[in-house]
PDB file of C-alpha atoms in Angstrom:
ATOM      1  CA  MET P1486      16.945   2.933 -56.239  1.00 85.00           C
ATOM      2  CA  TYR P1487      15.638   2.351 -59.738  1.00 88.00           C
ATOM      3  CA  THR P1488      12.977   0.146 -61.301  1.00 90.00           C
ATOM      4  CA  ALA P1489      12.346  -1.039 -64.826  1.00 89.00           C
ATOM      5  CA  GLU P1490       9.263  -2.645 -66.345  1.00 90.00           C
ATOM      6  CA  LEU P1491       9.199  -4.409 -69.698  1.00 88.00           C
ATOM      7  CA  ILE P1492       6.228  -2.938 -71.574  1.00 89.00           C
ATOM      8  CA  LYS P1493       6.786  -4.433 -75.054  1.00 86.00           C
ATOM      9  CA  GLY P1494       7.813  -7.941 -76.025  1.00 81.00           C
ATOM     10  CA  LYS P1495       7.706 -11.091 -73.902  1.00 81.00           C
ATOM     11  CA  THR P1496      11.172 -11.322 -72.364  1.00 83.00           C
ATOM     12  CA  TYR P1497      14.360  -9.272 -72.357  1.00 84.00           C
ATOM     13  CA  ALA P1498      17.710 -10.218 -70.835  1.00 83.00           C
ATOM     14  CA  VAL P1499      20.297  -7.548 -70.093  1.00 85.00           C
ATOM     15  CA  MET P1500      23.260  -7.221 -67.697  1.00 84.00           C
ATOM     16  CA  GLY P1501      22.320 -10.274 -65.655  1.00 81.00           C
ATOM     17  CA  HIS P1502      18.616  -9.383 -65.425  1.00 84.00           C
ATOM     18  CA  VAL P1503      15.805 -11.201 -67.197  1.00 83.00           C
ATOM     19  CA  PHE P1504      12.678  -9.106 -67.588  1.00 86.00           C
ATOM     20  CA  LEU P1505       9.229 -10.531 -68.250  1.00 84.00           C
ATOM     21  CA  LEU P1506       6.377  -8.505 -69.724  1.00 87.00           C
ATOM     22  CA  ASN P1507       4.752  -6.156 -67.156  1.00 88.00           C
ATOM     23  CA  GLN P1508       7.090  -7.295 -64.366  1.00 86.00           C
ATOM     24  CA  VAL P1509       8.660  -4.469 -62.329  1.00 88.00           C
ATOM     25  CA  LYS P1510      12.209  -5.192 -61.158  1.00 87.00           C
ATOM     26  CA  GLU P1511      14.647  -3.246 -59.014  1.00 88.00           C
ATOM     27  CA  ILE P1512      17.786  -2.388 -60.975  1.00 89.00           C
ATOM     28  CA  GLU P1513      21.135  -0.710 -60.418  1.00 88.00           C
ATOM     29  CA  ASN P1514      22.043   2.739 -61.717  1.00 88.00           C
ATOM     30  CA  LYS P1515      24.148   1.218 -64.522  1.00 88.00           C
ATOM     31  CA  VAL P1516      21.201  -0.843 -65.813  1.00 88.00           C
ATOM     32  CA  PHE P1517      18.856   2.149 -65.417  1.00 88.00           C
ATOM     33  CA  GLN P1518      21.144   4.307 -67.549  1.00 87.00           C
ATOM     34  CA  TYR P1519      21.286   1.586 -70.216  1.00 87.00           C
ATOM     35  CA  LEU P1520      17.516   0.992 -70.368  1.00 88.00           C
ATOM     36  CA  ASN P1521      16.235   4.527 -69.781  1.00 85.00           C
ATOM     37  CA  GLY P1522      14.902   5.821 -73.090  1.00 83.00           C
ATOM     38  CA  ASN P1523      14.441   2.308 -74.515  1.00 86.00           C
ATOM     39  CA  ASP P1524      10.891   2.099 -75.946  1.00 85.00           C
ATOM     40  CA  PHE P1525      10.526  -1.421 -74.556  1.00 87.00           C
ATOM     41  CA  PHE P1526      10.883  -0.267 -70.929  1.00 90.00           C
ATOM     42  CA  ALA P1527       9.290   2.052 -68.403  1.00 89.00           C
ATOM     43  CA  CYS P1528      12.137   3.086 -66.081  1.00 90.00           C
ATOM     44  CA  LYS P1529      11.718   5.047 -62.859  1.00 89.00           C
ATOM     45  CA  GLU P1530      13.889   6.411 -60.091  1.00 86.00           C
ATOM     46  CA  VAL P1531      12.265   5.516 -56.784  1.00 83.00           C
ATOM     47  CA  LYS P1532      12.943   7.740 -53.801  1.00 81.00           C
ATOM     48  CA  VAL P1533      13.774   5.639 -50.747  1.00 70.00           C
ATOM     49  CA  PRO P1534      12.767   7.127 -47.392  1.00 70.00           C
ATOM     50  CA  VAL P1535      15.804   8.114 -45.342  1.00 65.00           C
ATOM     51  CA  ASP P1536      16.309   6.082 -42.178  1.00 61.00           C
ATOM     52  CA  ASP P1537      17.505   8.545 -39.511  1.00 55.00           C
ATOM     53  CA  SER P1538      18.893   5.744 -37.312  1.00 55.00           C
ATOM     54  CA  LYS P1539      21.783   5.220 -39.753  1.00 54.00           C
ATOM     55  CA  THR P1540      24.814   7.442 -39.753  1.00 52.00           C
ATOM     56  CA  ASP P1541      26.479   8.639 -42.939  1.00 53.00           C
ATOM     57  CA  ASP P1542      29.804   6.907 -42.274  1.00 54.00           C
ATOM     58  CA  GLN P1543      28.223   3.461 -41.899  1.00 55.00           C
ATOM     59  CA  PRO P1544      27.783   1.450 -45.088  1.00 56.00           C
ATOM     60  CA  LYS P1545      24.188   0.987 -46.135  1.00 55.00           C
ATOM     61  CA  GLU P1546      22.817  -2.539 -45.823  1.00 53.00           C
ATOM     62  CA  ASP P1547      21.981  -2.713 -49.526  1.00 51.00           C
ATOM     63  CA  ASP P1548      25.412  -1.481 -50.683  1.00 52.00           C
ATOM     64  CA  LYS P1549      27.109  -4.844 -50.205  1.00 50.00           C
ATOM     65  CA  PRO P1550      24.603  -7.000 -52.154  1.00 51.00           C
ATOM     66  CA  VAL P1551      24.909  -4.673 -55.155  1.00 49.00           C
ATOM     67  CA  GLU P1552      28.664  -5.262 -55.231  1.00 46.00           C
ATOM     68  CA  GLU P1553      28.107  -9.011 -54.997  1.00 44.00           C
ATOM     69  CA  GLU P1554      25.587  -8.864 -57.852  1.00 44.00           C
ATOM     70  CA  GLU P1555      27.959  -6.997 -60.150  1.00 43.00           C
ATOM     71  CA  GLU P1556      30.793  -9.555 -59.936  1.00 42.00           C
ATOM     72  CA  PRO P1557      28.887 -12.444 -61.555  1.00 44.00           C
ATOM     73  CA  GLN P1558      27.665 -10.111 -64.292  1.00 44.00           C
ATOM     74  CA  GLN P1559      31.230  -9.747 -65.534  1.00 46.00           C
ATOM     75  CA  GLU P1560      31.355 -13.495 -66.155  1.00 55.00           C
ATOM     76  CA  GLN P1561      29.483 -13.804 -69.452  1.00 63.00           C
ATOM     77  CA  LYS P1562      27.500 -17.026 -69.833  1.00 76.00           C
ATOM     78  CA  ILE P1563      28.838 -19.080 -72.704  1.00 83.00           C
ATOM     79  CA  TYR P1564      25.980 -20.481 -74.768  1.00 86.00           C
ATOM     80  CA  THR P1565      26.253 -23.623 -76.855  1.00 89.00           C
ATOM     81  CA  GLU P1566      24.854 -23.793 -80.372  1.00 89.00           C
ATOM     82  CA  SER P1567      22.155 -26.234 -79.251  1.00 91.00           C
ATOM     83  CA  GLU P1568      21.097 -23.905 -76.387  1.00 89.00           C
ATOM     84  CA  LEU P1569      20.842 -21.008 -78.820  1.00 90.00           C
ATOM     85  CA  LYS P1570      18.808 -23.053 -81.307  1.00 91.00           C
ATOM     86  CA  GLY P1571      16.323 -23.807 -78.506  1.00 91.00           C
ATOM     87  CA  MET P1572      15.792 -20.121 -77.752  1.00 89.00           C
ATOM     88  CA  ASN P1573      13.189 -17.876 -79.308  1.00 92.00           C
ATOM     89  CA  LYS P1574      14.029 -14.780 -81.345  1.00 89.00           C
ATOM     90  CA  THR P1575      13.545 -12.362 -78.437  1.00 88.00           C
ATOM     91  CA  GLU P1576      15.945 -14.281 -76.195  1.00 87.00           C
ATOM     92  CA  GLN P1577      18.571 -14.457 -78.952  1.00 89.00           C
ATOM     93  CA  GLU P1578      18.202 -10.732 -79.680  1.00 88.00           C
ATOM     94  CA  ALA P1579      18.678  -9.909 -75.994  1.00 85.00           C
ATOM     95  CA  ILE P1580      21.970 -11.832 -75.993  1.00 86.00           C
ATOM     96  CA  VAL P1581      23.091 -10.052 -79.188  1.00 87.00           C
ATOM     97  CA  ILE P1582      22.384  -6.703 -77.490  1.00 85.00           C
ATOM     98  CA  ASP P1583      24.309  -7.781 -74.367  1.00 82.00           C
ATOM     99  CA  LEU P1584      27.274  -8.593 -76.622  1.00 84.00           C
ATOM    100  CA  GLY P1585      27.115  -5.102 -78.129  1.00 83.00           C
ATOM    101  CA  GLY P1586      25.414  -6.065 -81.395  1.00 86.00           C
ATOM    102  CA  ASP P1587      22.432  -4.731 -83.300  1.00 88.00           C
ATOM    103  CA  PRO P1588      19.846  -7.484 -83.856  1.00 86.00           C
ATOM    104  CA  SER P1589      18.234  -5.534 -86.707  1.00 88.00           C
ATOM    105  CA  GLN P1590      21.422  -6.095 -88.735  1.00 90.00           C
ATOM    106  CA  LEU P1591      21.012  -9.888 -88.479  1.00 90.00           C
ATOM    107  CA  LYS P1592      18.582 -11.385 -90.977  1.00 88.00           C
ATOM    108  CA  ASP P1593      17.587 -14.681 -89.388  1.00 93.00           C
ATOM    109  CA  LYS P1594      18.086 -17.206 -86.589  1.00 92.00           C
ATOM    110  CA  SER P1595      21.247 -18.691 -88.100  1.00 93.00           C
ATOM    111  CA  GLU P1596      22.898 -15.249 -88.341  1.00 92.00           C
ATOM    112  CA  ARG P1597      21.962 -14.445 -84.725  1.00 93.00           C
ATOM    113  CA  ILE P1598      23.417 -17.753 -83.542  1.00 92.00           C
ATOM    114  CA  ALA P1599      26.609 -17.272 -85.567  1.00 92.00           C
ATOM    115  CA  TYR P1600      27.000 -13.737 -84.196  1.00 92.00           C
ATOM    116  CA  ILE P1601      26.526 -14.893 -80.585  1.00 89.00           C
ATOM    117  CA  LEU P1602      28.949 -17.799 -80.919  1.00 90.00           C
ATOM    118  CA  LYS P1603      31.597 -15.581 -82.510  1.00 89.00           C
ATOM    119  CA  HIS P1604      31.276 -12.631 -80.141  1.00 87.00           C
ATOM    120  CA  GLN P1605      30.962 -14.537 -76.883  1.00 82.00           C
ATOM    121  CA  GLU P1606      34.381 -16.080 -77.617  1.00 75.00           C
ATOM    122  CA  LYS P1607      35.810 -12.562 -77.985  1.00 71.00           C
ATOM    123  CA  ALA P1608      34.076 -11.380 -74.800  1.00 64.00           C
ATOM    124  CA  GLY P1609      35.547 -14.322 -72.871  1.00 63.00           C
ATOM    125  CA  GLU P1610      39.134 -13.506 -73.851  1.00 59.00           C
TER     126      GLU P1610
END
């Protein structure tokens, strides 16, 4: 099991998770690998005590919910221009990052919105 805590900024959205400042959230290995080393996050691997009553060939109880969580993540939310205009810079930058972009290359709000609109169409195809 892994946890991540946003330590800089106000909000950060990535891979279906929305992080708020100083809020610790449980995350999957894939999200941990993505965020580990990011200066905005404190990521940790948490050792879970082994329950001896379970056998190795039985699926763990928490294995199934992880699979269910990953399916919706593949469906990218399609944002409208008016939704994007209502967002703050941090929220827009998080979406740009989720779409594989570099927010530092975008000069202002209009460029971030144009990038998101263009690239979410490509991601949906």
